Each structure stands twice: as C-alpha cells, then as structure tokens.
Coordinates of C-alpha atoms in Angstrom, one line a residue:
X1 CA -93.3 -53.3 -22.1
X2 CA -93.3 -55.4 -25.5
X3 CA -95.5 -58.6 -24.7
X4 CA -93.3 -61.3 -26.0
X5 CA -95.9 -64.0 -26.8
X6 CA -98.1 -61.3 -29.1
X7 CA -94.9 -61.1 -30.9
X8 CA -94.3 -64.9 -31.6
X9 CA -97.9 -64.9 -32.3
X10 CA -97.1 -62.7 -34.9
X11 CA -93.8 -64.6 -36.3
X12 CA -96.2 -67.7 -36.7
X13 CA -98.7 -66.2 -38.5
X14 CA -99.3 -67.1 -42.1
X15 CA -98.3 -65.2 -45.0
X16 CA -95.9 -63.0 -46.0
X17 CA -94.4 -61.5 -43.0
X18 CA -94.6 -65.2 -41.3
X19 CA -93.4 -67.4 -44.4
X20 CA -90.0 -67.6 -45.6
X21 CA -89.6 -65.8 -49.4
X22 CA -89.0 -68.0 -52.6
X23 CA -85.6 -67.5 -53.2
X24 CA -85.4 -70.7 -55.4
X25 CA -83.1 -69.4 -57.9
X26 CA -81.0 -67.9 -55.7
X27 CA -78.1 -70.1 -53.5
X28 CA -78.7 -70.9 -50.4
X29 CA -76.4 -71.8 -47.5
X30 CA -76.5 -74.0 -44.1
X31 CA -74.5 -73.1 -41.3
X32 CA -74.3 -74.4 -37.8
X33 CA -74.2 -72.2 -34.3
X34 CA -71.1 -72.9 -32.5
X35 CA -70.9 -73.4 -29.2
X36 CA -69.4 -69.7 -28.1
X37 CA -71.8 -67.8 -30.1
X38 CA -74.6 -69.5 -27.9
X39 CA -77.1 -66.4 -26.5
X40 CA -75.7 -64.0 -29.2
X41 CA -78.1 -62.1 -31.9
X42 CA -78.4 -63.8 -34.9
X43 CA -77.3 -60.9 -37.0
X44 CA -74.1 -60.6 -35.0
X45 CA -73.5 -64.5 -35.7
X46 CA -74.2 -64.5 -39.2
X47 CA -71.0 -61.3 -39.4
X48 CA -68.9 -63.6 -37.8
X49 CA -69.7 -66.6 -39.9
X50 CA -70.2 -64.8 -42.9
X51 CA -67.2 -62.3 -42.7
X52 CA -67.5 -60.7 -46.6
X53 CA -70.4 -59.5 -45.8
X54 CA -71.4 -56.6 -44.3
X55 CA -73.9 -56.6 -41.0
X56 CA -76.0 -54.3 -42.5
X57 CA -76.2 -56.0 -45.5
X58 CA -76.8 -59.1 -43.4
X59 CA -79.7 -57.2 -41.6
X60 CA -81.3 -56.5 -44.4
X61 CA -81.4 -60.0 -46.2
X62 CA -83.2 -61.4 -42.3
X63 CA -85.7 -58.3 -42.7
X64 CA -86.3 -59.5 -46.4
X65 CA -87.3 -62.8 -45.4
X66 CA -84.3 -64.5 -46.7
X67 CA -83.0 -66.1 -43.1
X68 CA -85.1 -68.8 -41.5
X69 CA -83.5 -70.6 -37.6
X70 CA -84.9 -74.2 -37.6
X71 CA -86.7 -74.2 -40.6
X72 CA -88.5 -71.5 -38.8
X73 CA -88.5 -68.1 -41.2
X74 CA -86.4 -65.1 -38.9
X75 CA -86.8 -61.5 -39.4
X76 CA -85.6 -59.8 -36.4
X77 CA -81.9 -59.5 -36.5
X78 CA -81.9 -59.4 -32.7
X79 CA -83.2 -63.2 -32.1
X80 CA -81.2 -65.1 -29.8
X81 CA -79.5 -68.3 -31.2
X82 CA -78.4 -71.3 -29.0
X83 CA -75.1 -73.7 -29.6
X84 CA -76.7 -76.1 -32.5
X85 CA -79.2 -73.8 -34.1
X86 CA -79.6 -74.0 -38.1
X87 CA -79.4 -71.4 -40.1
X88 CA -80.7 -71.5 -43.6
X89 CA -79.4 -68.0 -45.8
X90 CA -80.7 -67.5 -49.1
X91 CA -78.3 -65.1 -50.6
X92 CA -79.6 -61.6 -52.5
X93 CA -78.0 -60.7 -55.9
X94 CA -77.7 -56.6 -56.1
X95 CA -80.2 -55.7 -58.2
X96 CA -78.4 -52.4 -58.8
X97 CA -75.6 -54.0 -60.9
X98 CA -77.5 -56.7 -62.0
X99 CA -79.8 -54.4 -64.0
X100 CA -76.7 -52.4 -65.0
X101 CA -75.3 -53.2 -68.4
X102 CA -71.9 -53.7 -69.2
X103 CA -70.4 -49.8 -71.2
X104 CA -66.9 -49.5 -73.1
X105 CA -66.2 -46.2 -71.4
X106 CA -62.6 -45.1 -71.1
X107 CA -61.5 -45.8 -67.1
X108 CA -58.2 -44.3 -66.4
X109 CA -57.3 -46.9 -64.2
X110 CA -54.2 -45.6 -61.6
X111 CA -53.8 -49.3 -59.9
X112 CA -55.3 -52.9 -60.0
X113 CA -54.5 -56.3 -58.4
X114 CA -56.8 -59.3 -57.6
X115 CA -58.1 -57.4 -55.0
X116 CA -58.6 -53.3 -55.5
X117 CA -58.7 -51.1 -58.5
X118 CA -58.3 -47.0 -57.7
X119 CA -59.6 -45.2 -60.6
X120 CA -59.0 -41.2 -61.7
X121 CA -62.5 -40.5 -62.4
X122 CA -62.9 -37.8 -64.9
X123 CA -64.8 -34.4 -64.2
X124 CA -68.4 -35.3 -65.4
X125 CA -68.5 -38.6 -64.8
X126 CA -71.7 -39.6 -62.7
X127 CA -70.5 -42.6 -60.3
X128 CA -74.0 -44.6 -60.1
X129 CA -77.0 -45.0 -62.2
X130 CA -80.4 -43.1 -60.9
X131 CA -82.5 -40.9 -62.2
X132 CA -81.9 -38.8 -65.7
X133 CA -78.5 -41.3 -65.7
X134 CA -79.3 -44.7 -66.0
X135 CA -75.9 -45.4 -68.2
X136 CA -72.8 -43.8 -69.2
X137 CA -71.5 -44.3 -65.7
X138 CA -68.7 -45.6 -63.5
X139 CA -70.7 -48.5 -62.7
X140 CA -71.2 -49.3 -66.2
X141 CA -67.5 -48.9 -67.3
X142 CA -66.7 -51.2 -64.3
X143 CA -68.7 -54.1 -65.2
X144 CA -67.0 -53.5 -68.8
X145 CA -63.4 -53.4 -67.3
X146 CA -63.5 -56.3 -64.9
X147 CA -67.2 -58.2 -65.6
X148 CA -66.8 -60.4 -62.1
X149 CA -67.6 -57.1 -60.5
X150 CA -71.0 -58.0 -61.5
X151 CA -70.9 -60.4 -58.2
X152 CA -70.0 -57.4 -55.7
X153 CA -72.9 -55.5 -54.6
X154 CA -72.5 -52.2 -56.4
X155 CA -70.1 -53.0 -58.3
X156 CA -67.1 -52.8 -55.6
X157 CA -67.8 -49.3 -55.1
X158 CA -67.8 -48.2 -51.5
X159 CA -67.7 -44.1 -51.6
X160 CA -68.3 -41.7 -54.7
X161 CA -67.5 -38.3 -55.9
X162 CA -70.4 -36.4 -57.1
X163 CA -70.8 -36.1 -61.0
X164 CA -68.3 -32.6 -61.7
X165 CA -66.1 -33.6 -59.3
X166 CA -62.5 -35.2 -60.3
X167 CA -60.0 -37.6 -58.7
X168 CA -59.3 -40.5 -57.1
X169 CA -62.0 -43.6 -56.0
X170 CA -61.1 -47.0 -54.6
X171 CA -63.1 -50.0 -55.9
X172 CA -63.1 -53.0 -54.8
X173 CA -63.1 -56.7 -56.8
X174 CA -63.6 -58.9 -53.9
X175 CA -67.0 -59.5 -51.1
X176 CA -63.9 -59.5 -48.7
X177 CA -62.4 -56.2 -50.0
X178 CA -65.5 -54.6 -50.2
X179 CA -66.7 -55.1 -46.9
X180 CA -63.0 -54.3 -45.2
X181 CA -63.0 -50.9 -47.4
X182 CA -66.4 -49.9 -45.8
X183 CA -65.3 -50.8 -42.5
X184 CA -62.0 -48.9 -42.8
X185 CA -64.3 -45.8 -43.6
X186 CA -66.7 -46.3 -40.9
X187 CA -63.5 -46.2 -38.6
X188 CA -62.5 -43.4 -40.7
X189 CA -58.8 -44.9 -41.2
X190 CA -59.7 -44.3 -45.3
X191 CA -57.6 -41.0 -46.0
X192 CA -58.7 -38.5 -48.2
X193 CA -57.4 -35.7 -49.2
X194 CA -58.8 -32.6 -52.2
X195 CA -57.8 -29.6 -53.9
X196 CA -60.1 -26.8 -53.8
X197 CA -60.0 -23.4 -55.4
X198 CA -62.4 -21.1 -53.5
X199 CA -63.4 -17.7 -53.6
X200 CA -62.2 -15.1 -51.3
X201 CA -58.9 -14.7 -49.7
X202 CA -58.6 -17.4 -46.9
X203 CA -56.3 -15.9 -43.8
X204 CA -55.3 -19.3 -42.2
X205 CA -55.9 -22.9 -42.4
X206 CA -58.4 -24.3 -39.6
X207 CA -61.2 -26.9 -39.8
X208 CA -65.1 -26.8 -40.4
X209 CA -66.7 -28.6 -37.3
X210 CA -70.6 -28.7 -38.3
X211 CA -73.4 -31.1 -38.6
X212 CA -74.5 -32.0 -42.4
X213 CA -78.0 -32.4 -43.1
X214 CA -80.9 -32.2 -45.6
X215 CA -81.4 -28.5 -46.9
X216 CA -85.2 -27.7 -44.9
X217 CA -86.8 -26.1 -47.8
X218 CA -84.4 -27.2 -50.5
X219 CA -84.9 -31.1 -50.4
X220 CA -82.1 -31.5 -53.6
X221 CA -79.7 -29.6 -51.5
X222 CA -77.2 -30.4 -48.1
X223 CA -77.1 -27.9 -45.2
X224 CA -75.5 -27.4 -42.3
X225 CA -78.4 -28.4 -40.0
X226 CA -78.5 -28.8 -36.3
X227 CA -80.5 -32.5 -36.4
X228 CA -77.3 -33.2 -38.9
X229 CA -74.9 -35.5 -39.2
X230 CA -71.6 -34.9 -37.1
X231 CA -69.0 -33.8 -40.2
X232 CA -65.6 -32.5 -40.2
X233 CA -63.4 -30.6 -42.5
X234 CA -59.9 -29.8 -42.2
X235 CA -58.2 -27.2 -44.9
X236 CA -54.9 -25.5 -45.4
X237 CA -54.0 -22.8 -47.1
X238 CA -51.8 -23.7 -50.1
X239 CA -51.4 -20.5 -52.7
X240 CA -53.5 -17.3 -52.5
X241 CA -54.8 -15.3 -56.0
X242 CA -56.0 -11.8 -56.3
X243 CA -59.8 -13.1 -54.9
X244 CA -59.4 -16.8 -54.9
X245 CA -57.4 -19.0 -52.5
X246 CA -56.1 -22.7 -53.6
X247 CA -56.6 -24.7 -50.2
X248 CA -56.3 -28.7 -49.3
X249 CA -58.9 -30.6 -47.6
X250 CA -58.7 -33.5 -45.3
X251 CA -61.9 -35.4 -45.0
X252 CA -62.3 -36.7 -41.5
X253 CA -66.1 -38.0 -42.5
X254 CA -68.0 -38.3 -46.0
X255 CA -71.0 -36.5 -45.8
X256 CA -72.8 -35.9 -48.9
X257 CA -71.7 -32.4 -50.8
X258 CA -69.4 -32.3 -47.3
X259 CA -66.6 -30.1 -48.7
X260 CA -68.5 -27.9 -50.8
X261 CA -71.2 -27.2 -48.0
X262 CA -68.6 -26.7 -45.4
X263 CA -66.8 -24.1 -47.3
X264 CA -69.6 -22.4 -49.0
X265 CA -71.1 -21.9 -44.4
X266 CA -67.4 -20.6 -43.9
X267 CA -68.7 -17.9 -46.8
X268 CA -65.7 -19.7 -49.6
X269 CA -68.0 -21.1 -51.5
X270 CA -65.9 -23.2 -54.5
X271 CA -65.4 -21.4 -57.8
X272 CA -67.6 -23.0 -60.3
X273 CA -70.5 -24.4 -58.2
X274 CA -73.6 -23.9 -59.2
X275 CA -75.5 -25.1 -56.7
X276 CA -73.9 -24.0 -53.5
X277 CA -72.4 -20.9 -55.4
X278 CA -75.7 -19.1 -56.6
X279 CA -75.0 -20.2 -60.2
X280 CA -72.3 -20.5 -62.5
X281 CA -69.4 -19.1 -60.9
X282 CA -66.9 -16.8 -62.8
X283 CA -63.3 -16.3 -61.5
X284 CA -62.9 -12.4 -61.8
X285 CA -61.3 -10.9 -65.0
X286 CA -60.7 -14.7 -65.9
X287 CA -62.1 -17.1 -67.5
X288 CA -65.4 -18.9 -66.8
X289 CA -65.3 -22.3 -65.2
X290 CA -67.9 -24.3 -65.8
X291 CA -67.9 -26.9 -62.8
X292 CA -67.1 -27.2 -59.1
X293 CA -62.8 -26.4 -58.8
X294 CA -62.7 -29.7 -56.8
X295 CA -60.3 -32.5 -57.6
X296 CA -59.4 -35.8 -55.2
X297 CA -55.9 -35.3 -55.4
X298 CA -54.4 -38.1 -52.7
X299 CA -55.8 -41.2 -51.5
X300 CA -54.1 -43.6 -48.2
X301 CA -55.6 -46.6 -47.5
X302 CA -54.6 -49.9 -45.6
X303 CA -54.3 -53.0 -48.0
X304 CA -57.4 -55.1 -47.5
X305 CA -55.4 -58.2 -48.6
X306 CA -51.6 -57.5 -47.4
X307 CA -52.5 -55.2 -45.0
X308 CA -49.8 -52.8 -45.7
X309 CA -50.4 -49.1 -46.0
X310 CA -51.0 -47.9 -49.4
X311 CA -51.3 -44.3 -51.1
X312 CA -51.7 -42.7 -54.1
X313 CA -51.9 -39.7 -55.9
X314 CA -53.6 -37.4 -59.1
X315 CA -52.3 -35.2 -60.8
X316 CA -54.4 -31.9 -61.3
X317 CA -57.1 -32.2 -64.8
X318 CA -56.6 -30.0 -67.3
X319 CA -59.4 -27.4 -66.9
X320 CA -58.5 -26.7 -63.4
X321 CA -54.3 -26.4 -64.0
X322 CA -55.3 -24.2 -66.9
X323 CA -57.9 -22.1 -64.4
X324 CA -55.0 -21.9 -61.5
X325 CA -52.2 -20.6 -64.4
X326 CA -54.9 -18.0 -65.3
X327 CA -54.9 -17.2 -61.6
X328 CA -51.1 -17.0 -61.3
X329 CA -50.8 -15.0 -64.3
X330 CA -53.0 -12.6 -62.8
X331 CA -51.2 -12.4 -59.9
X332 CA -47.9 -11.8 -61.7
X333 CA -49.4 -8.6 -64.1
X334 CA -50.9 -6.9 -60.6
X335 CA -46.9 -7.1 -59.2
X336 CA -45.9 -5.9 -62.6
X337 CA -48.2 -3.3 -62.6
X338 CA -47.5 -2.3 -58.6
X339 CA -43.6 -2.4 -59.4
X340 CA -44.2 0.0 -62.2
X341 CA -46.5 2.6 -59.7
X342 CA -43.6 1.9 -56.9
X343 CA -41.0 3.1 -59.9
X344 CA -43.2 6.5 -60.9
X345 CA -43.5 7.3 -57.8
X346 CA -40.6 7.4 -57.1
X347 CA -39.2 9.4 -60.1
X348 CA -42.1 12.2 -58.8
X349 CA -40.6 12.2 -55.0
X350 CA -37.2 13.3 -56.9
X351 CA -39.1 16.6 -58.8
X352 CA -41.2 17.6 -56.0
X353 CA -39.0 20.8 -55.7
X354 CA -39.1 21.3 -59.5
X355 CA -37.4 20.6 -62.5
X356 CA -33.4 21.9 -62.3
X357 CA -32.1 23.5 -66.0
X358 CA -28.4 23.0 -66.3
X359 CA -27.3 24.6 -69.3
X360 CA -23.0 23.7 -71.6
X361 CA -21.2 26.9 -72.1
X362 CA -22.1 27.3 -75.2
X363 CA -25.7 27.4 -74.5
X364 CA -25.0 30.2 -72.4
X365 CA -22.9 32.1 -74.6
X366 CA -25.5 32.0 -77.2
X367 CA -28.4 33.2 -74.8
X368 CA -25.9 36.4 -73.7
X369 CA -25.3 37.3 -77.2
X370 CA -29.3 37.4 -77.9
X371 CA -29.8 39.4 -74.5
X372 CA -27.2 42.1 -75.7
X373 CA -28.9 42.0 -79.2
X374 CA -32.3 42.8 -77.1

C-alpha cells in the first residue's frame, strides 16, 4: 500500500516537482469549487468547469505544473477538492501551431461557418508538421486560411489522413468544437466512410475485426498485433475488375494505417501502396499508380453548435477516376474479346461434319462437258 504522508512529503518538497511553473506570460484563471463537486478529483472538476477543454488536455497542464489548489502547486489529477477550494490554471499555448507559420497553400475548402470547416485534402498533402515536413502542410494552410486557428491546439484538427491519402477532414475553429469533435470520435458517432481499390478479386463484403499495433521488427510500420489496439473495418464490395476489386469502407475506429493494414492481413493489399504492398504497386496491363488507391469519399457528423446531423461528400480525384476507367476499359475489351471466341466457336460447331459444296446448274454442266472431254 502507497504511504500517503511520504507522498505529501514529496508534494512539499522544494523545487521543481514541488513549485508551481512560471507561467507569467501566459493567462491565468481563478475558479471556485462548488458545493456538488465537493470529494471529486480535481481533473474531473476542472472538465466540468472548463468544458472546451479536453480532460486530457486538462491532465496534462496539472502534470506540467500549471494547476496549483490553495496556492498549493497540484500535480496529481486525482486530488480530492472540497466545496470552496481555489483553483489557480495557468493556461498552455500549443506549441505545435505556435511554431507553425502561416503558408498560402490552395485548401479546397467543401464547408465553413463560425464553427467547422471540412476540407478535401489533396493526395500528397501531409496533414501536420514533423520530421522531413516541417511546412507545406494542412496546418500551415490553415493558419493561412482562418489565422484565429492559431488559438486551437493543433490547429482545429482532430483526426488526419496520412500524406497520399485523399478526401474529406473536419477542422474545427472553436476550443468548444474541438473538444465536442474529439469526443464524438471517442464515442465513435464521427462517420467515415472510403473508397478503396484493392488487389485481387473480393467474393463478398464482411468486416476486419483485429487488433492494430506497432509492427515488432518494423518500428515505421502498423501490424496487426495481439497486444493491439481493438480496430474495426467494415467493407463492401462495390464493382469488381479483371484482378482488382473497388470496395467501400466504414471506419468503426481510427487506428493509424487502419484501412490499409486491415486489408493488406485480409491478403488485398491497396493498389499503389508502397509500404504495405511490397513497393510500388502496378495495376496489371494498366497503368502504374503511384500512391495508395484510397480516397475519403463521405463524412457524417453531428453539428457541434446546432446539433443537427450533418454529411458530406467527395467526389473521386482525378488520378484514381482515371485508374478505375482504365480498369473498366479493361474489363470491357476481355467481354469483347470472350464475345468474339463465343462467336468462332460457334461457326466451328456448325463444320464439324465438314464443309457442304452446293454447286448452280451451270457449274455442273460445265464440269460434265470436261468429264466427257476426259
């Protein structure tokens, strides 16, 4: 059992871990315990109080020093408050989208109001800066497009696409939107919905039920793992090709690389992927495609602000409705070409008892006259 009085001991003691951060520069705010959150955590209280935040962005500013109870510097989320407790919150500033600069890069923007934006990100496009990409991203074209974004951790953006992936994001403008859009995908009431074009020929539609995890030997890559995360996939079957299949999926979670791994274990790896595909993929007797066939096609949400179901949808890019019409046209010349076997075959099934001469009278009057001249 934890001795409770070696770990005030440790709360008092001096220095960092026991005295509250400078957070001079940054705003701080007072608030009072009411009287029926008396015996509740304090991270718990501060949710309620402090509603467009989230609690585990909450957590984190009490871990980083930035609460103190009483004058008294906190750090554990779970300490008790009583009715009349003060709490002193020194608010963080994201330092992700504070460092990122502001970048005029074209965002086809599919809606905005005062409280959302949904974006059609372009294939290519790498969602947040990090390593090898620190600008030329969605972040950055955000902060160019609406600067107050620049007061929203991340800049409003609450799920991603990875770079060669196209379609439909939802960003939010607000602390309030942006917490109630991460919430709404924890619950998983955030629907999502792709376009995939994957090798093979898929019999049936179904759903991928398997844990996603880090690869155990390839640390860059997800796997489907046992010690993984629970992750769901549903697909349907929407056209079949000569050795591809067009399908749907249906995100039920949003685990990272979730589609691509999930189909790649269910041995359909996506056309194009060269990660989960063994390298650059090439659609047979077509032409090569030089990206994952993935595309967010539809995207359902509820309203943050009016609270009324909302939806939207994307049209196919250009590269993969030029890939698919290569894939259709190949299916069309195989009929062609079957139609015209069926045909021959046919024409041969009427000569298998040889070929029948008919010859006009005259013909035959001619042939007598050159028998009797014989």
């Amino acid at each position: 059992m934890k001795n409770p009085e070696k770990k005030k001991a440790a709360d008092d003691t001096p220095g960092p871990v026991g005295e509250l951060a400078d957070y001079s520069a940054n705003p701080r705010i007072a608030l009072d315990v009411p009287a029926d959150c008396s015996g509740q955590r304090l991270d718990q209280v501060l949710a309620r109080l402090l509603a467009q935040h989230s609690r585990s962005r909450l957590q984190g500013w009490i871990r980083d020093g930035r609460v103190a109870v009483g004058g008294a510097p906190i750090r554990e989320p779970r300490h008790k408050l009583w009715a009349g407790d003060t709490i002193e919150l020194a608010e963080a500033p994201d330092q992700r989208a504070e460092a990122s600069t502001p970048e005029n890069i074209p965002l086809p923007v599919v809606y905005e109001d005062d409280c959302l934006l949904v974006v059609d990100k372009p294939a290519g496009l790498v969602v947040h800066p990090g390593n090898g990409n620190w600008s030329g991203t969605l972040l950055n074209a955000l902060l160019h497009h609406a600067p107050q974004l620049d007061k929203v951790p991340r800049a409003g953006i609450v799920h991603r696409l990875d770079k060669d992936t196209s379609g439909l994001m939802v960003v939010a403008k607000t602390l309030e939107a942006q917490t109630d859009l991460v919430r709404q995908l924890q619950a998983r009431r955030v629907q999502r919905f792709y376009r995939a074009l994957v090798r093979g020929l898929v019999d049936a539609s179904g759903t991928v039920d398997a844990p996603i995890g880090r690869h155990p030997t390839l640390r860059t890559r997800m796997a489907v793992v046992r010690t993984g995360k629970p992750a769901r996939t549903h697909y349907r079957v929407l056209e079949r090709f000569v050795t591809c299949t067009l399908i749907e999926c249906a995100l039920e979670t949003g685990r990272t690389h979730q589609i691509r791994v999930h189909l790649t274990a269910a041995g359909h790896p996506l056309v194009g992927d060269p990660v989960y595909c063994g390298g650059a993929s090439r659609v047979p007797r077509g032409p090569r495609f030089s990206r994952q066939a993935l595309h967010a096609c539809r995207l359902g949400l509820i309203h943050p602000q009016t609270g009324s179901a909302v939806f939207w949808k994307s049209s196919l890019p250009q590269d993969l409705a030029e890939l698919l019409e290569t894939m259709r046209q190949e299916v069309l010349s195989l009929r062609c070409r079957a139609a015209d076997e069926e045909d021959d075959d046919a024409w041969d099934d009427d000569e298998a008892g040889g070929p029948q001469v008919i010859y006009s009278d005259s013909e035959e009057a001619d042939d007598d006259e050159v028998l009797d001249e014989q």
